[in-house]
């Protein structure tokens, strides 16, 4: 959805005005678009780019030193008129000629060509380079029919760099064409955008499906599939871009490539980084060196959900021009003295493997049993992670299931390793607690870390872990959790289940019950208490999220505690 | 929707890995997050920031010279653990102490405080500054309870700049606190994000509604309203930020403020620029100077739809620090020699008002009638713009209605002006055609420009506009349009209606009919022809968009032509 506008018909004009007001350091508004607000010391060939609006940072965001000199900005998804292109070119011209460059769409070709004729008729030397990077818009035998998408950036950047180095129009045109010849992109889409004021999206892709090669205005794609994994998408991109490479596939090893992983609007940086991880691996496997990777938004379509990958196959000349400094509202590179580069080694404070303190045979035996209990806990959490997530999504941020999974899994793995290395119960519990907290993150991860570490202190590495010791450890753990999390019973947190659990266990043990019997009763108490976190009166619980009006949903932290208590109780009873 | 992941539980780790692989020029991966991959020549106080993942560019995108030295990165929306914060701080420390800074959330406070204690215990001087910019999360009398949102950036940037200038830890802490004291933000939301792997959004806002003050993880807001206009949102932001300003409202005139207009994920740059336009106006009205405006994504929540506005109220010290150079994956500023700054005047090629060529009284009379016809055309297009847009949205990009509105309205206004200044029919039609093409943009705008200008050439400024002359002009116009647009009858464009219209009109006039009679018949022919553009067999029409399988929808360009022909015909018949 596009949601913010005044009158839809004024959107494009008001957008240009707001853009120019925000970016006066780089651009000034001229008739038909924007032109630089700065002049280089020596006159440069003017690189004038442009196209429809709605693709920010294409095109106006790319105007500034080292890149474009002006951008003609049409209405939403509509080419600027010839008169507008001509106006921006005249405003940007410094006597050394004009290179017009734009994505290869029929309307843009018409208008930029007409503008070129008008400029030439007036004695201004003018050339045009239409960008044709989208490999899915036409076959390799008719590259001139291909559309321009995010690969626009490479052509504009190379041309702008050449102009900023003082090259003449012949040189700027030549290298812009070379950049276009060596740039290939491929895009996919998950959903279309809505235009300002429109009630329906411009085009759509069925829920859960992905259109391959769909154009940024909804032009037809090649095929539709299920949405792949992030790795699967990286592989799909790489496969097609390598098959269509300007460089023969057999020669790609050793090649140097600038990758541009572009989000169309609603696919976000985090997702793109996950995809990029696999792109980098694939390049490495093929012996391709990725140079100055770009991951972000470079050519969008409002809030369209989609992504594209562009490869610019470098040669020495292109690499030098790509690396030249540029400074525009949306693209800045290469002019900062960064100081020395550190070696890429992990310089973090992750402790080297610690020595295992000596432990009694009894405590090591307990440790092995606890490792088994932690593994069962991991399995129980895995089995219920989705449920816990859903519970948390109703009143919280939905990540409780994932956090518990990460924590329990890390704790179980750490415990297994420590047990194998002969750790006692205290060391094993402390190590498992640390692993849980680190890996789960968040408040709940920290609290489970506190619980396990406190139990570990109570257990030590020497003595047998009696019922009394376990009960005392749990009582201490409940107190530590309350102190750490600043929560009390009734606050609708894990404390609501932990405190009654510890109290019940201590009472049972004090009564002379076996640990397993006392635990079983305590686990039931914890389960009941967890359920009761849902029964607070409206307003008494923490309203943790929009729309939470005491929904009768139990606190997921308390539920997790009850689940673990019950799981462990079941195993203790079997022993 | 978040769509791209592998295993949801691995998302955060894979994201950090991909981020580090893409941004090795700035960062290296360390245990718990990232630290700079570069070292400054002189040791600096280490500014270590962090928080949950899912808010890119916060936090890892802000690590680099002039800004942060490291970022601790927790799981999705979950605080990093104390151990992770400590690890990143140790990796970033250069012997001059550590400033920890993060948004004020309970989990982060716990873990950063614990990390601070661990560092201090080890003899490393460490301070923490929690950012509290969100004015809707607590009242002005308890600022320490406020959450941190996009105002994080100002505190991090100011602290990083002070560190890069060699300030000591006392100084860096002092100025970071000062930046926090003078930073205020306010956010709104239209919809929540979905976590990777989740089926449902984390939280939601009813369709068409806006939640005021909703937190970036769905924390409760203040109120819910209808979505305002872009201007209305700017006014809402400004009203609240001025009411809560650190500087008393009476003293805001003359103040210098850095505005940060932040998109949460799915609200795009174009919308933000439209909102910013009004923010800039409001600041100007109040005598506030906006310094170095930032419009884009600075603290996101995956693809959450929402926006926030932050004001940093500058003093001389803060302004100097804000302006200092910074170079990070997502924030780069201030180190480029830009050359001279041009005056802000419009340097475009918009022609000065042209002289009106002499015209006969008959032609001026015709011109006045044509101006009336163009105004009626404008009214007819206005009345049907939504319909035309819907028609276009089915098989095209949905902007036809808006484009026609802009064009017709500009043509009518230009014609009225020219008629008032005594232009003849030829001059008036040429001027109206130019205005239409410029203002409408796109191919359809260009074609209407061609039609009107060709009619203008045929009309001239001397002779009475007879039926023969009109018919001949339209025949020429049809030919010019076909040549210009490279379209023929049957291509499902405006040509499909224009050619039969011109032929019918020419035949009627040749038959001795009056212009109005011949026009009426021709308009009916055009209407029928426009309807017929829907009747092509599957595959014969241009498939112009994903999902267009010859839908039986007439071409909107042809429909527009028929609409205009019918409107003009009605008026001619009345005369």
mmCIF file of N, CA and C in Angstrom, chain A residues 336-437:
data_model
loop_
_atom_site.group_PDB
_atom_site.id
_atom_site.type_symbol
_atom_site.label_atom_id
_atom_site.label_comp_id
_atom_site.label_asym_id
_atom_site.label_seq_id
_atom_site.Cartn_x
_atom_site.Cartn_y
_atom_site.Cartn_z
ATOM 1 N N UNK A 336 36.683 8.931 1.726
ATOM 2 C CA UNK A 336 36.977 9.061 3.148
ATOM 3 C C UNK A 336 38.289 8.357 3.451
ATOM 4 N N UNK A 337 39.131 9.015 4.218
ATOM 5 C CA UNK A 337 40.348 8.353 4.658
ATOM 6 C C UNK A 337 39.971 7.443 5.815
ATOM 7 N N UNK A 338 40.035 6.161 5.585
ATOM 8 C CA UNK A 338 39.506 5.232 6.569
ATOM 9 C C UNK A 338 40.521 4.807 7.610
ATOM 10 N N UNK A 339 41.737 5.212 7.496
ATOM 11 C CA UNK A 339 42.750 4.669 8.409
ATOM 12 C C UNK A 339 43.125 3.278 7.952
ATOM 13 N N UNK A 340 43.964 2.611 8.728
ATOM 14 C CA UNK A 340 44.447 1.291 8.320
ATOM 15 C C UNK A 340 43.348 0.238 8.384
ATOM 16 N N UNK A 341 43.477 -0.781 7.560
ATOM 17 C CA UNK A 341 42.505 -1.863 7.574
ATOM 18 C C UNK A 341 42.995 -2.962 8.504
ATOM 19 N N UNK A 342 42.105 -3.399 9.391
ATOM 20 C CA UNK A 342 42.470 -4.493 10.288
ATOM 21 C C UNK A 342 42.450 -5.811 9.536
ATOM 22 N N UNK A 343 43.187 -6.775 10.037
ATOM 23 C CA UNK A 343 43.045 -8.120 9.500
ATOM 24 C C UNK A 343 41.621 -8.593 9.778
ATOM 25 N N UNK A 344 41.132 -9.507 8.960
ATOM 26 C CA UNK A 344 39.733 -9.890 9.062
ATOM 27 C C UNK A 344 39.481 -10.917 10.163
ATOM 28 N N UNK A 345 40.491 -11.214 10.929
ATOM 29 C CA UNK A 345 40.324 -12.253 11.959
ATOM 30 C C UNK A 345 39.283 -11.835 12.999
ATOM 31 N N UNK A 346 38.674 -12.785 13.627
ATOM 32 C CA UNK A 346 37.700 -12.509 14.667
ATOM 33 C C UNK A 346 38.438 -11.967 15.887
ATOM 34 N N UNK A 347 38.268 -10.707 16.172
ATOM 35 C CA UNK A 347 38.972 -10.110 17.294
ATOM 36 C C UNK A 347 38.128 -10.065 18.542
ATOM 37 N N UNK A 348 37.005 -10.764 18.567
ATOM 38 C CA UNK A 348 36.077 -10.674 19.690
ATOM 39 C C UNK A 348 36.626 -11.346 20.928
ATOM 40 N N UNK A 349 35.841 -11.261 21.975
ATOM 41 C CA UNK A 349 36.319 -11.715 23.276
ATOM 42 C C UNK A 349 35.820 -13.111 23.591
ATOM 43 N N UNK A 350 35.409 -13.863 22.572
ATOM 44 C CA UNK A 350 34.942 -15.212 22.839
ATOM 45 C C UNK A 350 36.070 -15.967 23.529
ATOM 46 N N UNK A 351 35.755 -16.479 24.679
ATOM 47 C CA UNK A 351 36.808 -17.101 25.476
ATOM 48 C C UNK A 351 37.341 -18.334 24.776
ATOM 49 N N UNK A 352 38.627 -18.539 24.874
ATOM 50 C CA UNK A 352 39.198 -19.800 24.413
ATOM 51 C C UNK A 352 38.557 -20.906 25.268
ATOM 52 N N UNK A 353 38.609 -22.126 24.782
ATOM 53 C CA UNK A 353 37.988 -23.226 25.507
ATOM 54 C C UNK A 353 38.547 -23.268 26.933
ATOM 55 N N UNK A 354 37.644 -23.235 27.874
ATOM 56 C CA UNK A 354 38.109 -23.180 29.259
ATOM 57 C C UNK A 354 38.465 -24.563 29.778
ATOM 58 N N UNK A 355 39.384 -24.583 30.692
ATOM 59 C CA UNK A 355 39.718 -25.859 31.345
ATOM 60 C C UNK A 355 38.514 -26.294 32.186
ATOM 61 N N UNK A 356 38.310 -27.575 32.302
ATOM 62 C CA UNK A 356 37.190 -28.115 33.080
ATOM 63 C C UNK A 356 37.681 -28.322 34.517
ATOM 64 N N UNK A 357 37.015 -27.681 35.497
ATOM 65 C CA UNK A 357 37.443 -27.905 36.895
ATOM 66 C C UNK A 357 37.256 -29.377 37.289
ATOM 67 N N UNK A 358 38.064 -29.795 38.199
ATOM 68 C CA UNK A 358 37.940 -31.169 38.686
ATOM 69 C C UNK A 358 36.573 -31.379 39.340
ATOM 70 N N UNK A 359 36.048 -32.609 39.250
ATOM 71 C CA UNK A 359 34.718 -32.882 39.802
ATOM 72 C C UNK A 359 34.700 -34.303 40.353
ATOM 73 N N UNK A 360 33.835 -34.510 41.339
ATOM 74 C CA UNK A 360 33.688 -35.859 41.898
ATOM 75 C C UNK A 360 32.990 -36.761 40.882
ATOM 76 N N UNK A 361 33.184 -38.070 41.045
ATOM 77 C CA UNK A 361 32.514 -39.023 40.134
ATOM 78 C C UNK A 361 31.004 -38.872 40.245
ATOM 79 N N UNK A 362 30.493 -38.648 41.497
ATOM 80 C CA UNK A 362 29.046 -38.485 41.684
ATOM 81 C C UNK A 362 28.532 -37.286 40.899
ATOM 82 N N UNK A 363 29.275 -36.191 40.998
ATOM 83 C CA UNK A 363 28.817 -34.969 40.322
ATOM 84 C C UNK A 363 28.884 -35.145 38.800
ATOM 85 N N UNK A 364 29.914 -35.876 38.319
ATOM 86 C CA UNK A 364 30.009 -36.113 36.873
ATOM 87 C C UNK A 364 28.853 -36.997 36.407
ATOM 88 N N UNK A 365 28.473 -37.947 37.266
ATOM 89 C CA UNK A 365 27.313 -38.790 36.957
ATOM 90 C C UNK A 365 26.045 -37.927 36.888
ATOM 91 N N UNK A 366 25.874 -37.036 37.881
ATOM 92 C CA UNK A 366 24.735 -36.100 37.847
ATOM 93 C C UNK A 366 24.779 -35.242 36.583
ATOM 94 N N UNK A 367 25.988 -34.803 36.230
ATOM 95 C CA UNK A 367 26.135 -33.940 35.053
ATOM 96 C C UNK A 367 25.641 -34.655 33.799
ATOM 97 N N UNK A 368 25.999 -35.939 33.682
ATOM 98 C CA UNK A 368 25.553 -36.681 32.500
ATOM 99 C C UNK A 368 24.029 -36.796 32.467
ATOM 100 N N UNK A 369 23.429 -36.992 33.649
ATOM 101 C CA UNK A 369 21.956 -37.064 33.693
ATOM 102 C C UNK A 369 21.341 -35.705 33.320
ATOM 103 N N UNK A 370 21.955 -34.639 33.833
ATOM 104 C CA UNK A 370 21.422 -33.302 33.521
ATOM 105 C C UNK A 370 21.556 -32.998 32.025
ATOM 106 N N UNK A 371 22.654 -33.453 31.422
ATOM 107 C CA UNK A 371 22.803 -33.255 29.975
ATOM 108 C C UNK A 371 21.663 -33.943 29.234
ATOM 109 N N UNK A 372 21.281 -35.121 29.717
ATOM 110 C CA UNK A 372 20.149 -35.831 29.119
ATOM 111 C C UNK A 372 18.852 -35.051 29.299
ATOM 112 N N UNK A 373 18.669 -34.488 30.504
ATOM 113 C CA UNK A 373 17.456 -33.698 30.757
ATOM 114 C C UNK A 373 17.423 -32.458 29.859
ATOM 115 N N UNK A 374 18.585 -31.846 29.657
ATOM 116 C CA UNK A 374 18.632 -30.654 28.790
ATOM 117 C C UNK A 374 18.349 -31.030 27.344
ATOM 118 N N UNK A 375 18.790 -32.220 26.946
ATOM 119 C CA UNK A 375 18.489 -32.637 25.580
ATOM 120 C C UNK A 375 16.992 -32.904 25.415
ATOM 121 N N UNK A 376 16.390 -33.487 26.456
ATOM 122 C CA UNK A 376 14.933 -33.702 26.395
ATOM 123 C C UNK A 376 14.201 -32.363 26.379
ATOM 124 N N UNK A 377 14.740 -31.414 27.136
ATOM 125 C CA UNK A 377 14.159 -30.067 27.132
ATOM 126 C C UNK A 377 14.216 -29.463 25.730
ATOM 127 N N UNK A 378 15.388 -29.609 25.108
ATOM 128 C CA UNK A 378 15.538 -29.114 23.737
ATOM 129 C C UNK A 378 14.494 -29.726 22.808
ATOM 130 N N UNK A 379 14.303 -31.046 22.939
ATOM 131 C CA UNK A 379 13.339 -31.729 22.068
ATOM 132 C C UNK A 379 11.917 -31.233 22.335
ATOM 133 N N UNK A 380 11.597 -31.035 23.609
ATOM 134 C CA UNK A 380 10.240 -30.572 23.950
ATOM 135 C C UNK A 380 10.006 -29.162 23.414
ATOM 136 N N UNK A 381 11.021 -28.319 23.529
ATOM 137 C CA UNK A 381 10.885 -26.943 23.018
ATOM 138 C C UNK A 381 10.757 -26.965 21.499
ATOM 139 N N UNK A 382 11.581 -27.771 20.843
ATOM 140 C CA UNK A 382 11.479 -27.888 19.382
ATOM 141 C C UNK A 382 10.069 -28.271 18.974
ATOM 142 N N UNK A 383 9.509 -29.241 19.706
ATOM 143 C CA UNK A 383 8.178 -29.741 19.337
ATOM 144 C C UNK A 383 7.101 -28.682 19.549
ATOM 145 N N UNK A 384 7.346 -27.750 20.461
ATOM 146 C CA UNK A 384 6.305 -26.767 20.776
ATOM 147 C C UNK A 384 6.659 -25.344 20.375
ATOM 148 N N UNK A 385 7.723 -25.188 19.579
ATOM 149 C CA UNK A 385 8.202 -23.831 19.278
ATOM 150 C C UNK A 385 7.161 -22.986 18.549
ATOM 151 N N UNK A 386 6.475 -23.606 17.585
ATOM 152 C CA UNK A 386 5.490 -22.836 16.827
ATOM 153 C C UNK A 386 4.382 -22.346 17.746
ATOM 154 N N UNK A 387 3.941 -23.258 18.633
ATOM 155 C CA UNK A 387 2.884 -22.915 19.579
ATOM 156 C C UNK A 387 3.308 -21.748 20.467
ATOM 157 N N UNK A 388 4.544 -21.837 20.970
ATOM 158 C CA UNK A 388 5.038 -20.762 21.834
ATOM 159 C C UNK A 388 5.129 -19.449 21.062
ATOM 160 N N UNK A 389 5.535 -19.543 19.818
ATOM 161 C CA UNK A 389 5.624 -18.345 18.982
ATOM 162 C C UNK A 389 4.258 -17.721 18.783
ATOM 163 N N UNK A 390 3.272 -18.559 18.496
ATOM 164 C CA UNK A 390 1.920 -18.033 18.277
ATOM 165 C C UNK A 390 1.384 -17.362 19.535
ATOM 166 N N UNK A 391 1.637 -18.034 20.658
ATOM 167 C CA UNK A 391 1.208 -17.473 21.938
ATOM 168 C C UNK A 391 1.822 -16.095 22.133
ATOM 169 N N UNK A 392 3.099 -16.001 21.843
ATOM 170 C CA UNK A 392 3.818 -14.742 22.045
ATOM 171 C C UNK A 392 3.370 -13.695 21.042
ATOM 172 N N UNK A 393 2.985 -14.156 19.838
ATOM 173 C CA UNK A 393 2.601 -13.198 18.801
ATOM 174 C C UNK A 393 1.313 -12.478 19.162
ATOM 175 N N UNK A 394 0.492 -13.114 20.011
ATOM 176 C CA UNK A 394 -0.786 -12.484 20.349
ATOM 177 C C UNK A 394 -0.558 -11.249 21.218
ATOM 178 N N UNK A 395 0.297 -11.364 22.197
ATOM 179 C CA UNK A 395 0.480 -10.224 23.095
ATOM 180 C C UNK A 395 1.910 -9.713 23.117
ATOM 181 N N UNK A 396 2.823 -10.353 22.409
ATOM 182 C CA UNK A 396 4.221 -9.927 22.464
ATOM 183 C C UNK A 396 4.787 -9.828 21.070
ATOM 184 N N UNK A 397 6.064 -10.071 20.931
ATOM 185 C CA UNK A 397 6.679 -9.856 19.636
ATOM 186 C C UNK A 397 6.933 -11.141 18.852
ATOM 187 N N UNK A 398 6.375 -12.248 19.292
ATOM 188 C CA UNK A 398 6.329 -13.431 18.445
ATOM 189 C C UNK A 398 7.615 -14.214 18.345
ATOM 190 N N UNK A 399 8.658 -13.768 19.046
ATOM 191 C CA UNK A 399 9.939 -14.435 18.867
ATOM 192 C C UNK A 399 10.255 -15.402 20.016
ATOM 193 N N UNK A 400 9.318 -15.597 20.913
ATOM 194 C CA UNK A 400 9.618 -16.408 22.085
ATOM 195 C C UNK A 400 9.976 -17.845 21.708
ATOM 196 N N UNK A 401 9.220 -18.406 20.762
ATOM 197 C CA UNK A 401 9.496 -19.788 20.364
ATOM 198 C C UNK A 401 10.886 -19.936 19.779
ATOM 199 N N UNK A 402 11.239 -19.012 18.875
ATOM 200 C CA UNK A 402 12.556 -19.078 18.252
ATOM 201 C C UNK A 402 13.657 -18.881 19.283
ATOM 202 N N UNK A 403 13.454 -17.926 20.181
ATOM 203 C CA UNK A 403 14.472 -17.667 21.211
ATOM 204 C C UNK A 403 14.681 -18.879 22.107
ATOM 205 N N UNK A 404 13.572 -19.514 22.525
ATOM 206 C CA UNK A 404 13.687 -20.692 23.380
ATOM 207 C C UNK A 404 14.381 -21.827 22.629
ATOM 208 N N UNK A 405 14.039 -21.975 21.353
ATOM 209 C CA UNK A 405 14.687 -23.027 20.552
ATOM 210 C C UNK A 405 16.192 -22.830 20.471
ATOM 211 N N UNK A 406 16.576 -21.592 20.174
ATOM 212 C CA UNK A 406 18.007 -21.309 20.073
ATOM 213 C C UNK A 406 18.707 -21.555 21.404
ATOM 214 N N UNK A 407 18.070 -21.081 22.483
ATOM 215 C CA UNK A 407 18.682 -21.211 23.802
ATOM 216 C C UNK A 407 18.801 -22.657 24.241
ATOM 217 N N UNK A 408 17.703 -23.405 24.127
ATOM 218 C CA UNK A 408 17.712 -24.782 24.596
ATOM 219 C C UNK A 408 18.672 -25.625 23.773
ATOM 220 N N UNK A 409 18.697 -25.346 22.485
ATOM 221 C CA UNK A 409 19.573 -26.119 21.620
ATOM 222 C C UNK A 409 21.044 -25.844 21.952
ATOM 223 N N UNK A 410 21.368 -24.560 22.185
ATOM 224 C CA UNK A 410 22.749 -24.229 22.538
ATOM 225 C C UNK A 410 23.120 -24.814 23.898
ATOM 226 N N UNK A 411 22.193 -24.763 24.852
ATOM 227 C CA UNK A 411 22.466 -25.282 26.189
ATOM 228 C C UNK A 411 22.699 -26.790 26.138
ATOM 229 N N UNK A 412 21.862 -27.494 25.360
ATOM 230 C CA UNK A 412 21.992 -28.942 25.270
ATOM 231 C C UNK A 412 23.322 -29.325 24.634
ATOM 232 N N UNK A 413 23.700 -28.578 23.586
ATOM 233 C CA UNK A 413 24.965 -28.889 22.913
ATOM 234 C C UNK A 413 26.152 -28.625 23.838
ATOM 235 N N UNK A 414 26.108 -27.487 24.539
ATOM 236 C CA UNK A 414 27.189 -27.145 25.464
ATOM 237 C C UNK A 414 27.278 -28.194 26.574
ATOM 238 N N UNK A 415 26.101 -28.606 27.084
ATOM 239 C CA UNK A 415 26.071 -29.580 28.176
ATOM 240 C C UNK A 415 26.638 -30.921 27.716
ATOM 241 N N UNK A 416 26.264 -31.332 26.508
ATOM 242 C CA UNK A 416 26.775 -32.614 26.006
ATOM 243 C C UNK A 416 28.296 -32.577 25.908
ATOM 244 N N UNK A 417 28.807 -31.443 25.399
ATOM 245 C CA UNK A 417 30.254 -31.311 25.277
ATOM 246 C C UNK A 417 30.939 -31.334 26.634
ATOM 247 N N UNK A 418 30.374 -30.604 27.588
ATOM 248 C CA UNK A 418 30.979 -30.539 28.918
ATOM 249 C C UNK A 418 30.912 -31.904 29.618
ATOM 250 N N UNK A 419 29.778 -32.574 29.458
ATOM 251 C CA UNK A 419 29.639 -33.887 30.076
ATOM 252 C C UNK A 419 30.692 -34.841 29.520
ATOM 253 N N UNK A 420 30.872 -34.783 28.205
ATOM 254 C CA UNK A 420 31.854 -35.668 27.573
ATOM 255 C C UNK A 420 33.269 -35.369 28.058
ATOM 256 N N UNK A 421 33.498 -34.101 28.404
ATOM 257 C CA UNK A 421 34.828 -33.711 28.871
ATOM 258 C C UNK A 421 34.969 -33.894 30.388
ATOM 259 N N UNK A 422 33.951 -34.490 31.034
ATOM 260 C CA UNK A 422 34.071 -34.833 32.447
ATOM 261 C C UNK A 422 33.722 -33.723 33.419
ATOM 262 N N UNK A 423 32.919 -32.767 32.988
ATOM 263 C CA UNK A 423 32.541 -31.680 33.893
ATOM 264 C C UNK A 423 31.611 -32.199 34.977
ATOM 265 N N UNK A 424 31.664 -31.567 36.138
ATOM 266 C CA UNK A 424 30.707 -31.844 37.187
ATOM 267 C C UNK A 424 29.407 -31.109 36.924
ATOM 268 N N UNK A 425 28.392 -31.364 37.782
ATOM 269 C CA UNK A 425 27.052 -30.794 37.576
ATOM 270 C C UNK A 425 27.092 -29.272 37.618
ATOM 271 N N UNK A 426 27.872 -28.710 38.545
ATOM 272 C CA UNK A 426 27.915 -27.255 38.679
ATOM 273 C C UNK A 426 28.488 -26.592 37.434
ATOM 274 N N UNK A 427 29.612 -27.104 36.956
ATOM 275 C CA UNK A 427 30.240 -26.546 35.756
ATOM 276 C C UNK A 427 29.345 -26.716 34.543
ATOM 277 N N UNK A 428 28.710 -27.896 34.467
ATOM 278 C CA UNK A 428 27.842 -28.146 33.318
ATOM 279 C C UNK A 428 26.654 -27.193 33.312
ATOM 280 N N UNK A 429 26.022 -26.996 34.456
ATOM 281 C CA UNK A 429 24.865 -26.097 34.506
ATOM 282 C C UNK A 429 25.281 -24.658 34.205
ATOM 283 N N UNK A 430 26.430 -24.244 34.731
ATOM 284 C CA UNK A 430 26.893 -22.877 34.470
ATOM 285 C C UNK A 430 27.185 -22.676 32.984
ATOM 286 N N UNK A 431 27.842 -23.659 32.387
ATOM 287 C CA UNK A 431 28.157 -23.560 30.955
ATOM 288 C C UNK A 431 26.905 -23.558 30.096
ATOM 289 N N UNK A 432 25.958 -24.438 30.462
ATOM 290 C CA UNK A 432 24.706 -24.500 29.700
ATOM 291 C C UNK A 432 23.949 -23.183 29.830
ATOM 292 N N UNK A 433 23.962 -22.593 31.041
ATOM 293 C CA UNK A 433 23.271 -21.312 31.249
ATOM 294 C C UNK A 433 23.889 -20.200 30.409
ATOM 295 N N UNK A 434 25.195 -20.165 30.360
ATOM 296 C CA UNK A 434 25.863 -19.144 29.553
ATOM 297 C C UNK A 434 25.533 -19.305 28.082
ATOM 298 N N UNK A 435 25.553 -20.554 27.606
ATOM 299 C CA UNK A 435 25.252 -20.809 26.195
ATOM 300 C C UNK A 435 23.821 -20.406 25.867
ATOM 301 N N UNK A 436 22.898 -20.750 26.798
ATOM 302 C CA UNK A 436 21.488 -20.404 26.576
ATOM 303 C C UNK A 436 21.342 -18.889 26.439
ATOM 304 N N UNK A 437 21.907 -18.137 27.364
ATOM 305 C CA UNK A 437 21.736 -16.681 27.360
ATOM 306 C C UNK A 437 22.347 -16.054 26.108
#
